[in-house]
XYZ file of C-alpha atoms in Angstrom:
705
model
C -8.877 -31.430 14.697
C -5.672 -31.267 12.648
C -5.195 -35.004 13.086
C -8.725 -35.615 11.790
C -8.131 -33.408 8.738
C -4.898 -35.240 8.002
C -6.695 -38.576 8.189
C -9.333 -37.367 5.719
C -6.717 -36.134 3.253
C -4.764 -39.376 3.589
C -7.878 -41.448 2.880
C -8.623 -39.364 -0.216
C -5.060 -39.648 -1.523
C -4.995 -43.413 -0.970
C -8.171 -43.727 -3.038
C -6.463 -42.019 -6.031
C -3.869 -44.781 -6.337
C -6.308 -47.302 -7.866
C -7.718 -44.980 -10.604
C -6.483 -45.437 -14.231
C -4.772 -42.435 -15.756
C -7.284 -42.094 -18.650
C -10.383 -42.476 -16.435
C -13.094 -39.820 -16.322
C -14.187 -38.953 -12.793
C -17.706 -38.110 -11.738
C -17.774 -34.663 -10.140
C -21.454 -33.912 -9.599
C -24.933 -35.210 -10.499
C -27.880 -32.928 -11.231
C -31.517 -33.792 -11.915
C -33.568 -31.047 -13.561
C -37.045 -30.783 -15.100
C -38.118 -28.845 -18.186
C -40.906 -27.129 -16.250
C -42.616 -26.863 -12.885
C -44.807 -29.740 -11.731
C -46.643 -30.046 -8.431
C -45.665 -33.677 -7.860
C -42.280 -33.784 -9.608
C -39.446 -32.680 -7.356
C -36.152 -33.322 -9.170
C -34.208 -33.506 -5.895
C -36.538 -36.151 -4.460
C -35.965 -38.284 -7.580
C -32.186 -38.224 -7.241
C -32.117 -41.545 -5.286
C -33.195 -43.229 -8.568
C -29.797 -42.293 -10.008
C -27.579 -45.366 -9.738
C -24.234 -43.554 -9.643
C -24.060 -40.368 -7.573
C -21.181 -38.243 -6.356
C -19.584 -39.239 -3.069
C -20.546 -37.299 0.031
C -18.137 -34.557 1.059
C -16.728 -34.758 4.582
C -17.898 -31.413 5.969
C -17.293 -29.876 2.528
C -13.568 -30.625 2.641
C -12.752 -33.685 0.543
C -14.742 -35.993 -1.733
C -13.479 -39.456 -2.630
C -12.884 -39.971 -6.382
C -15.425 -41.994 -8.417
C -14.955 -43.228 -12.005
C -17.883 -42.244 -14.275
C -19.787 -45.235 -15.758
C -21.940 -44.620 -18.877
C -23.883 -47.881 -18.408
C -25.003 -46.702 -15.002
C -26.100 -43.401 -16.533
C -28.318 -45.297 -18.994
C -29.731 -47.381 -16.149
C -30.376 -44.207 -14.136
C -32.353 -42.732 -17.064
C -34.530 -45.858 -17.177
C -35.127 -45.643 -13.427
C -36.147 -41.982 -13.625
C -38.480 -42.703 -16.549
C -40.146 -45.500 -14.563
C -40.545 -43.202 -11.547
C -42.305 -40.601 -13.708
C -44.499 -43.295 -15.273
C -45.581 -44.409 -11.805
C -46.662 -40.831 -11.066
C -48.943 -40.772 -14.113
C -46.601 -39.328 -16.755
C -46.995 -42.189 -19.201
C -45.153 -40.474 -22.061
C -42.258 -39.177 -19.995
C -38.767 -38.968 -21.453
C -35.391 -38.633 -19.748
C -32.141 -37.519 -21.389
C -28.700 -37.256 -19.881
C -25.540 -35.384 -20.789
C -21.990 -35.413 -19.392
C -20.566 -31.886 -19.179
C -16.791 -31.539 -18.716
C -15.730 -30.038 -15.413
C -12.055 -29.239 -15.205
C -9.437 -31.893 -15.918
C -10.778 -35.462 -16.421
C -14.038 -34.715 -14.577
C -17.672 -34.457 -15.674
C -20.956 -33.219 -14.310
C -23.810 -35.541 -15.302
C -27.158 -33.813 -15.844
C -30.411 -35.788 -16.127
C -33.153 -33.789 -17.876
C -36.722 -34.823 -17.072
C -39.445 -34.259 -19.666
C -42.581 -35.530 -17.905
C -45.122 -34.228 -20.419
C -48.816 -34.155 -19.518
C -50.099 -36.382 -16.676
C -52.734 -39.042 -17.345
C -55.995 -39.379 -15.423
C -58.182 -42.409 -14.804
C -61.116 -42.171 -17.173
C -62.930 -45.287 -15.951
C -62.152 -47.670 -13.090
C -63.730 -51.127 -13.395
C -63.430 -54.349 -11.422
C -63.484 -57.962 -12.574
C -63.811 -60.508 -9.757
C -63.425 -63.960 -11.246
C -64.049 -65.723 -7.924
C -67.788 -65.736 -7.115
C -67.204 -66.307 -3.369
C -64.902 -63.296 -3.093
C -67.343 -61.262 -5.212
C -70.124 -61.956 -2.681
C -67.787 -61.142 0.215
C -66.692 -57.802 -1.278
C -70.306 -56.873 -1.977
C -71.047 -57.261 1.726
C -67.906 -55.633 3.153
C -67.437 -52.900 0.504
C -63.722 -52.014 0.772
C -62.714 -48.436 -0.187
C -62.131 -48.315 -3.942
C -60.366 -45.748 -6.083
C -62.695 -43.324 -7.861
C -62.562 -42.433 -11.542
C -61.278 -39.025 -12.719
C -58.285 -39.118 -10.375
C -54.610 -38.961 -11.368
C -53.192 -42.243 -12.580
C -50.715 -43.270 -9.883
C -49.117 -46.699 -9.613
C -48.374 -46.338 -5.881
C -52.017 -45.592 -5.072
C -53.182 -48.494 -7.224
C -50.770 -50.810 -5.447
C -51.977 -49.518 -2.067
C -55.555 -50.392 -3.042
C -54.362 -53.860 -3.997
C -52.688 -54.285 -0.606
C -55.804 -53.061 1.217
C -58.077 -55.562 -0.505
C -55.579 -58.405 0.024
C -55.322 -57.506 3.728
C -59.123 -57.465 4.064
C -59.419 -60.920 2.527
C -56.504 -62.341 4.530
C -58.118 -61.082 7.757
C -61.375 -62.846 6.912
C -60.295 -66.422 6.394
C -58.657 -66.338 2.960
C -55.502 -68.060 4.124
C -54.141 -68.763 0.625
C -54.879 -65.348 -0.864
C -51.953 -63.146 -1.893
C -51.804 -59.644 -3.294
C -50.300 -61.129 -6.489
C -53.764 -62.613 -7.109
C -54.802 -59.036 -7.945
C -53.599 -57.495 -11.198
C -54.311 -54.332 -13.174
C -54.843 -53.745 -16.880
C -54.475 -50.203 -18.210
C -55.643 -48.944 -21.604
C -54.430 -45.491 -22.639
C -55.627 -45.606 -26.258
C -59.228 -44.524 -25.666
C -58.636 -40.777 -25.246
C -55.524 -38.609 -24.994
C -54.467 -37.950 -21.416
C -56.864 -40.545 -20.034
C -56.531 -44.209 -19.172
C -59.070 -46.947 -18.472
C -58.009 -49.167 -15.568
C -59.371 -52.608 -14.772
C -58.634 -54.439 -11.525
C -58.817 -58.216 -11.821
C -59.089 -60.517 -8.814
C -58.090 -63.959 -10.029
C -59.079 -67.388 -8.833
C -56.704 -69.546 -6.791
C -54.076 -71.458 -8.770
C -52.512 -74.238 -6.634
C -50.501 -75.280 -9.711
C -49.795 -73.722 -13.069
C -52.520 -75.712 -14.851
C -55.145 -75.885 -12.086
C -57.546 -73.080 -11.162
C -60.171 -73.139 -8.407
C -62.110 -70.860 -6.066
C -60.459 -69.287 -3.043
C -61.530 -70.893 0.213
C -62.207 -69.350 3.631
C -60.385 -71.200 6.406
C -61.361 -71.711 10.045
C -58.882 -72.489 12.837
C -59.868 -75.987 13.994
C -57.327 -76.491 16.773
C -54.681 -74.539 18.637
C -51.834 -75.955 20.668
C -48.588 -74.771 22.239
C -45.270 -76.571 21.967
C -41.923 -75.929 23.605
C -38.806 -75.323 21.583
C -36.574 -76.013 24.599
C -34.716 -79.227 25.289
C -36.729 -80.088 28.407
C -40.010 -79.783 26.492
C -41.626 -77.484 29.082
C -43.194 -74.077 28.571
C -42.481 -72.136 31.790
C -45.417 -69.745 31.277
C -48.873 -69.910 32.818
C -51.716 -70.934 30.514
C -53.499 -67.648 31.177
C -50.422 -65.758 29.943
C -50.289 -67.873 26.789
C -53.968 -67.215 26.087
C -53.811 -63.464 26.768
C -50.974 -63.017 24.252
C -52.586 -65.216 21.576
C -54.955 -63.484 19.163
C -55.577 -66.577 17.062
C -58.838 -68.153 18.237
C -60.030 -71.726 17.843
C -63.277 -71.921 15.849
C -62.814 -68.502 14.224
C -61.769 -67.486 10.698
C -58.067 -67.243 9.989
C -56.734 -63.663 10.231
C -53.309 -62.466 9.094
C -53.528 -59.485 11.484
C -54.226 -61.819 14.416
C -51.176 -63.838 13.378
C -48.938 -60.740 13.392
C -50.372 -59.511 16.709
C -49.604 -62.888 18.264
C -46.008 -62.719 17.031
C -45.699 -59.144 18.317
C -47.099 -59.831 21.795
C -44.983 -62.915 22.392
C -41.953 -61.055 21.038
C -42.225 -58.405 23.756
C -42.186 -60.957 26.571
C -38.738 -61.019 28.128
C -39.050 -64.727 28.925
C -39.536 -65.666 25.244
C -36.505 -65.971 22.963
C -38.339 -66.682 19.713
C -41.781 -67.718 18.453
C -42.677 -69.935 15.496
C -46.351 -70.200 14.414
C -47.282 -72.888 11.919
C -50.594 -73.721 10.211
C -51.378 -77.155 8.775
C -54.233 -77.340 6.271
C -56.619 -80.273 6.492
C -57.247 -81.623 2.965
C -60.513 -80.499 1.311
C -61.974 -79.197 4.570
C -61.205 -75.486 4.933
C -59.789 -76.219 8.415
C -56.432 -75.204 9.848
C -54.543 -76.690 12.777
C -52.331 -74.073 14.454
C -49.172 -74.812 16.430
C -47.393 -72.088 18.408
C -43.850 -73.096 19.325
C -42.070 -71.064 21.996
C -38.428 -71.069 22.962
C -37.586 -69.284 26.209
C -34.580 -67.433 27.573
C -32.652 -68.458 30.636
C -34.679 -67.072 33.535
C -31.798 -65.611 35.551
C -28.744 -63.541 34.645
C -26.029 -61.757 36.637
C -23.945 -58.926 35.196
C -21.123 -56.700 36.406
C -20.411 -53.274 34.901
C -17.441 -51.082 35.898
C -17.316 -47.424 34.795
C -15.252 -44.280 35.116
C -16.818 -41.014 36.282
C -15.968 -37.350 35.833
C -18.113 -34.839 37.722
C -16.970 -31.312 36.875
C -13.362 -32.487 36.854
C -13.586 -34.732 39.941
C -12.437 -38.172 38.783
C -13.713 -41.403 40.212
C -14.882 -44.941 39.553
C -18.111 -46.871 39.955
C -19.301 -50.459 39.632
C -22.750 -52.009 39.269
C -23.751 -55.588 40.056
C -27.134 -56.610 38.630
C -29.362 -59.657 38.951
C -32.370 -60.272 36.671
C -35.098 -62.894 36.668
C -37.232 -62.669 33.497
C -39.953 -65.075 34.605
C -40.444 -64.709 38.341
C -44.088 -65.871 38.589
C -44.170 -67.761 35.258
C -45.844 -64.808 33.567
C -42.715 -63.156 32.059
C -42.453 -60.800 35.037
C -39.074 -59.071 35.206
C -37.532 -58.888 38.665
C -34.207 -57.117 39.079
C -31.865 -56.145 41.892
C -29.088 -53.628 41.270
C -26.219 -52.834 43.633
C -24.063 -49.830 42.835
C -20.993 -48.326 44.508
C -19.202 -45.139 43.445
C -16.160 -43.211 44.623
C -14.821 -39.758 43.654
C -11.863 -37.711 44.835
C -13.105 -34.147 45.444
C -10.797 -31.235 44.714
C -10.861 -27.718 46.134
C -12.289 -28.478 49.580
C -10.312 -27.295 52.612
C -10.876 -27.756 56.291
C -12.743 -31.078 56.085
C -11.516 -34.326 57.595
C -12.380 -36.282 54.461
C -11.877 -35.289 50.809
C -13.797 -38.116 49.129
C -17.321 -38.763 47.939
C -18.853 -42.222 48.410
C -22.197 -43.475 47.191
C -23.893 -46.840 47.693
C -27.323 -47.737 46.399
C -29.618 -50.730 46.088
C -32.596 -50.765 43.768
C -35.141 -53.481 43.087
C -37.816 -53.522 40.396
C -40.700 -55.815 39.548
C -42.260 -55.289 36.119
C -45.388 -57.046 34.789
C -45.875 -57.169 30.974
C -49.524 -56.082 31.285
C -51.791 -53.676 33.119
C -52.259 -54.510 36.805
C -55.282 -52.288 37.352
C -59.065 -52.664 37.759
C -61.832 -51.323 35.495
C -60.005 -51.916 32.219
C -61.761 -53.799 29.418
C -60.181 -56.988 28.106
C -60.203 -55.504 24.589
C -58.138 -52.506 25.751
C -55.706 -54.732 27.626
C -55.145 -56.837 24.503
C -54.919 -53.926 22.059
C -52.147 -52.011 23.805
C -48.645 -53.030 24.830
C -48.433 -52.266 28.518
C -46.287 -52.863 31.564
C -46.828 -52.194 35.261
C -43.822 -51.557 37.485
C -43.163 -51.218 41.179
C -39.718 -50.132 42.355
C -37.882 -49.573 45.623
C -34.568 -47.731 45.937
C -32.279 -46.724 48.799
C -29.383 -44.372 48.087
C -26.619 -43.539 50.576
C -24.323 -40.569 49.855
C -21.376 -39.523 52.026
C -19.654 -36.236 51.179
C -17.078 -34.350 53.272
C -19.714 -31.678 54.030
C -22.739 -33.913 54.743
C -24.327 -37.353 54.589
C -27.531 -37.756 52.564
C -30.034 -40.617 52.301
C -32.884 -41.058 49.813
C -35.596 -43.712 50.065
C -37.866 -44.004 46.999
C -40.965 -46.070 46.264
C -42.816 -45.871 42.937
C -45.712 -47.489 41.065
C -46.002 -46.659 37.365
C -47.597 -47.776 34.110
C -46.149 -47.670 30.593
C -48.122 -48.399 27.445
C -48.348 -47.801 23.711
C -50.647 -48.744 20.865
C -48.883 -51.200 18.567
C -50.189 -49.428 15.444
C -48.978 -45.928 16.399
C -45.774 -44.121 17.403
C -47.200 -42.860 20.714
C -45.934 -43.922 24.138
C -47.335 -43.029 27.531
C -46.164 -43.279 31.130
C -48.244 -42.718 34.239
C -46.428 -42.369 37.554
C -49.376 -43.185 39.750
C -47.338 -42.820 42.932
C -43.735 -41.748 43.381
C -42.735 -41.200 47.002
C -39.282 -39.934 47.987
C -38.039 -39.435 51.531
C -34.862 -37.323 51.660
C -33.104 -37.068 54.996
C -29.767 -35.709 56.223
C -28.383 -37.794 59.132
C -25.184 -35.731 59.434
C -23.902 -32.286 58.404
C -20.366 -31.218 59.282
C -19.950 -28.422 61.801
C -17.820 -26.419 59.362
C -20.482 -26.532 56.667
C -23.256 -25.593 59.097
C -21.213 -22.764 60.554
C -20.228 -21.261 57.201
C -23.419 -21.723 55.177
C -26.439 -22.858 57.183
C -26.184 -21.040 60.516
C -24.180 -17.956 59.533
C -26.252 -14.781 59.735
C -23.979 -13.031 57.218
C -24.135 -15.838 54.635
C -27.691 -17.099 55.004
C -28.807 -18.853 51.807
C -32.502 -19.803 51.728
C -32.147 -22.198 48.780
C -29.158 -23.861 50.397
C -30.860 -24.248 53.779
C -34.035 -25.682 52.244
C -32.106 -28.382 50.425
C -30.316 -29.569 53.572
C -33.481 -30.315 55.525
C -35.432 -33.571 55.658
C -38.197 -33.622 53.052
C -41.088 -35.711 51.666
C -41.804 -35.601 47.905
C -45.016 -37.406 46.923
C -45.732 -36.863 43.219
C -47.975 -38.027 40.385
C -47.010 -37.524 36.758
C -48.023 -38.238 33.165
C -45.568 -38.465 30.263
C -46.051 -38.691 26.492
C -43.579 -39.348 23.685
C -43.943 -39.542 19.912
C -41.246 -40.471 17.424
C -41.697 -41.300 13.746
C -38.045 -40.956 12.719
C -38.526 -37.466 11.255
C -39.538 -35.615 14.389
C -39.952 -36.463 18.053
C -42.071 -34.958 20.824
C -41.705 -35.492 24.545
C -44.025 -33.926 27.101
C -44.340 -34.494 30.828
C -46.339 -32.945 33.644
C -46.151 -33.769 37.335
C -47.481 -32.412 40.573
C -46.598 -33.126 44.189
C -47.957 -32.552 47.662
C -51.628 -31.941 46.862
C -53.011 -35.014 48.609
C -50.791 -34.419 51.629
C -51.854 -30.766 51.722
C -55.528 -31.745 51.569
C -54.961 -34.237 54.392
C -53.252 -31.521 56.484
C -56.156 -29.130 56.002
C -58.810 -31.749 56.779
C -57.035 -32.879 59.945
C -56.486 -29.269 61.103
C -52.693 -29.519 61.176
C -50.646 -26.476 62.217
C -47.876 -24.905 60.152
C -44.481 -25.026 61.829
C -40.884 -23.854 61.444
C -39.269 -20.767 59.921
C -41.018 -21.308 56.587
C -44.404 -22.056 58.160
C -44.964 -25.476 56.563
C -47.291 -28.363 57.238
C -45.430 -31.451 58.385
C -46.019 -35.191 58.215
C -44.300 -37.173 60.980
C -42.499 -33.914 61.766
C -41.104 -33.768 58.209
C -42.047 -31.061 55.690
C -43.358 -32.095 52.295
C -42.882 -30.416 48.925
C -45.756 -28.990 46.875
C -45.243 -27.903 43.273
C -46.322 -28.366 39.653
C -43.832 -28.965 36.839
C -44.104 -29.297 33.064
C -41.558 -30.146 30.359
C -41.750 -30.125 26.565
C -39.167 -31.210 23.976
C -39.393 -31.126 20.201
C -36.758 -32.494 17.821
C -36.814 -32.333 14.022
C -34.546 -34.343 11.729
C -33.971 -33.133 8.154
C -32.243 -35.665 5.895
C -30.171 -34.483 2.951
C -29.422 -36.402 -0.217
C -25.712 -36.392 0.571
C -26.359 -38.460 3.680
C -26.086 -35.615 6.169
C -28.738 -34.799 8.759
C -29.707 -31.483 10.316
C -31.099 -32.032 13.817
C -33.059 -29.186 15.409
C -34.159 -29.193 19.034
C -36.363 -27.033 21.223
C -36.694 -27.739 24.932
C -38.693 -25.877 27.536
C -39.432 -26.600 31.176
C -41.101 -24.674 33.962
C -41.931 -25.458 37.590
C -43.756 -23.493 40.274
C -43.582 -24.145 44.030
C -46.755 -23.230 45.906
C -48.765 -24.076 48.991
C -46.377 -25.830 51.335
C -43.231 -24.809 49.384
C -41.560 -21.526 48.500
C -38.581 -23.227 46.857
C -38.390 -26.248 44.545
C -36.552 -29.321 45.867
C -33.030 -29.585 44.496
C -33.913 -32.781 42.536
C -36.668 -30.930 40.677
C -34.785 -27.732 39.844
C -33.339 -27.131 36.373
C -29.670 -26.723 35.518
C -27.913 -25.767 32.310
C -24.664 -26.579 30.594
C -23.277 -30.025 29.981
C -23.350 -32.633 27.213
C -27.102 -32.313 26.469
C -27.612 -28.576 26.868
C -25.511 -25.497 26.049
C -22.229 -27.271 25.424
C -19.919 -24.268 25.804
C -20.411 -24.631 29.573
C -19.710 -27.551 31.875
C -22.623 -29.176 33.637
C -24.338 -26.948 36.253
C -22.144 -23.915 35.520
C -24.558 -21.750 33.482
C -27.232 -19.437 34.911
C -29.646 -18.705 36.265
C -30.004 -15.679 33.992
C -26.922 -13.457 34.331
C -25.987 -14.833 37.758
C -22.205 -15.063 38.154
C -20.443 -17.709 40.228
C -19.505 -16.515 43.711
C -18.504 -19.594 45.714
C -17.466 -22.738 43.886
C -18.236 -24.867 46.935
C -21.981 -24.205 46.896
C -22.702 -22.837 43.404
C -24.050 -26.238 42.368
C -27.032 -25.184 44.525
C -27.169 -21.562 43.383
C -26.846 -22.391 39.681
C -30.290 -23.971 39.484
C -33.624 -22.508 38.446
C -37.377 -22.854 37.994
C -37.433 -22.501 34.202
C -35.230 -23.752 31.377
C -34.899 -23.033 27.654
C -32.725 -24.945 25.175
C -32.315 -24.227 21.452
C -29.969 -26.496 19.497
C -28.979 -27.041 15.877
C -26.582 -29.812 14.886
C -25.415 -30.961 11.460
C -24.371 -34.627 11.445
C -22.329 -36.328 8.721
C -20.679 -39.703 8.224
C -16.878 -39.575 8.071
C -15.600 -43.126 7.657
C -15.916 -46.576 9.246
C -18.113 -46.120 12.335
C -17.068 -42.513 12.895
C -19.507 -39.642 12.419
C -18.911 -35.937 12.899
C -21.093 -33.035 13.986
C -21.073 -29.237 13.960
C -23.412 -27.569 16.434
C -24.751 -24.292 17.774
C -26.521 -24.172 21.170
C -28.420 -21.427 22.960
C -30.325 -21.326 26.231
C -30.272 -20.693 29.961
C -32.205 -21.232 33.171
C -34.063 -18.694 35.308
C -35.844 -18.405 38.632
C -39.471 -17.305 38.696
C -39.068 -15.562 42.038
C -36.436 -13.042 43.000
C -34.122 -14.899 45.382
C -31.564 -12.816 47.273
C -28.830 -15.399 46.796
C -29.250 -15.547 42.996
C -28.902 -11.901 41.834
C -29.776 -11.478 38.153
C -31.378 -14.913 38.030
C -35.072 -13.952 37.802
C -36.774 -14.248 34.418
C -37.671 -10.951 32.762
C -39.281 -11.111 29.329
C -37.771 -7.844 28.119
C -34.217 -9.095 28.708
C -34.713 -12.636 27.385
C -32.336 -12.185 24.447
C -29.688 -10.575 26.656
C -29.867 -13.538 29.053
C -29.411 -16.203 26.371
C -26.074 -17.987 26.379
C -24.753 -19.147 22.998
C -22.057 -21.679 22.190
C -20.708 -23.501 19.153
C -18.431 -26.435 18.539
C -17.820 -29.771 16.876
C -18.002 -33.371 17.958
C -17.194 -36.950 17.047
C -19.594 -39.888 17.382
C -18.495 -43.516 17.406
C -21.550 -45.472 16.296
C -21.306 -49.100 17.417
C -24.962 -49.849 16.460
C -26.081 -50.792 19.970
C -24.697 -47.599 21.506
C -23.017 -44.347 20.526
C -19.955 -42.843 22.223
C -19.930 -39.069 21.867
C -17.120 -36.512 22.227
C -18.088 -32.828 22.012
C -15.923 -29.714 22.268
C -17.976 -26.584 22.903
C -16.840 -22.954 22.882
C -18.631 -20.008 24.455
C -19.938 -17.472 21.929
C -22.118 -15.204 24.075
C -21.788 -15.190 27.876
C -24.665 -13.477 29.738
C -22.855 -13.540 33.114
C -19.841 -11.424 32.174
C -18.679 -9.034 34.903
C -15.339 -7.372 34.443
C -14.123 -7.082 30.847
C -16.400 -6.441 27.865
C -14.546 -9.186 25.986
C -16.066 -11.744 28.379
C -19.544 -10.905 27.060
C -18.734 -11.956 23.488
C -16.071 -14.679 23.596
C -16.780 -15.467 19.937
C -15.015 -12.158 19.103
C -12.405 -12.390 21.880
C -11.881 -16.144 22.407
C -9.705 -17.420 25.216
C -9.261 -21.173 25.158
C -8.518 -21.645 28.858
C -11.664 -19.706 29.773
C -14.184 -20.483 27.043
C -14.076 -24.193 26.213
C -15.818 -27.223 27.683
C -15.155 -30.861 26.752
C -17.907 -33.458 27.078
C -17.882 -37.248 26.931
C -21.284 -38.933 26.813
C -23.139 -42.052 25.691
C -25.971 -41.523 23.192
C -27.028 -38.541 21.114
C -27.854 -35.190 22.776
C -31.365 -35.123 21.263
């Protein structure tokens, strides 16, 4: 932190070297209004100011900026134009430079909007008789009289009418063919507005009627050297919205670009129209250039799991056009190794993991009973995947076989995205468990842990889930619900199966299956400030309930807290549930899980210099169990002690933004610890901090929320 502060001060001092001695520096810019107006927010108009003060780095240092009077005059003109566009036709803007200390000034822009103008009469002059007949039939939404004069709304109406005409064959029409005339002399505070739709002018001195065009022919060309298009004709047709024999449509043109752009096999698309002289006919050519179908990549990485260091490597193969329909086929091989600390009495002290995963993704819905219009309107993909994961730890060996079929889709005109996991089947089995581990934790009558035992038995997880996300840049919502075991439970009941084992469970092929329901919800809000900073707020909640054939959630479905994306004063999987305190570091990764999770985060983000951003954050949250488990004392959720169970942390972080990815370093400190046991000071570390006990360092890729 001291090194960062020194770098900031050094950068500021170096900037002072190039400033003339007699220069006047800009300290601060203010925009104020001489009254209160519903649609005039002085702060929102500040971007119209050409020269503004430099952003402070976390309130510490601001780079010097020489005040420029010409830019102040230009800023006044910009503000006056902005007020005019809002209907304040007689607005005035003055500015003054107020001295602030030695060789510095505060520049204040004073807005005098005056009275707003209203549209007294809205009239339309359509000089083109063909367009006049068309608009009479289609009746686009027009602006009513008596409304506030607003340039942005008038321009939006112009764009709407231009879009309507361009989507109905008017290939040569442009929104510049629509102009407005405003007369404010008729009556004070009122203005008469006339919209004029002009005729087509191919040259400066020639004027003629606009013509509706029909697509006469449509052909595909290759942009590759071999002259071939490696896509099936049906795929070309399904992604082309331009239709032979139909009127030209600008929206169909953009949809065609968009749909071809999302095909992994296509590198770029060029669509060209050639007009046939004096005929109203267009010949369309769609030129496609494709990517290389196959790629191989190798990615090494370092790992750090709760202080256990290791290395991993991934070898991937991709084919972007397996069946000549832009299907994506991939095979991924991964190997990982970690040296485990703190284990005694085991023949091996290392963790090894090997996995192979293959995916086949289709850029469309592979499902019956869907209309062709729906298939064309949405961007969809269908994916089938198969994964086998082999894990060897000193205590046990674990294998996971997974098969999944899912759909992903979104409407191109909205910010919504959906995912349906139609079938996700996981078979978890334990081929070997060390005698020491079984003796100490699984078979011991004095240390019998139900959660631990359940998660070291073979298990089927057959789930179905639906996910939804929305992101418009200002706020984001993510929701997901899934359920497992219901079909298998129904099958067991119908076939008259008998419950077996200590937990009295139905079994399939002598293997128990999980049954539960789980829901998650995340909300993030991003507040942008004029100084370039952003306040990011996050709320996350998840809850799961085992029922029927399960009394305990599978380990993969249980919640954990702490880590780079949660309460950052704790390392991953070291917080909760509730006020539960760690008892045995060897198995607490099982005990420190729960059925419910709550996260509350606030983070202020600011640009520092180059590609480096900084952040200050406060986190709160925890996990809980819904049932009272003997091996997790203090972990059950109780509404009356919710506030007492919340863990709180604070800290700062650095983000290296390399455009395509973000490297994140966060240092979190405990502020309130709900699992304190011995000393009162452990409950409120913010008052009695102890660095060796209360900090957690996190390295991650991407933002936390």
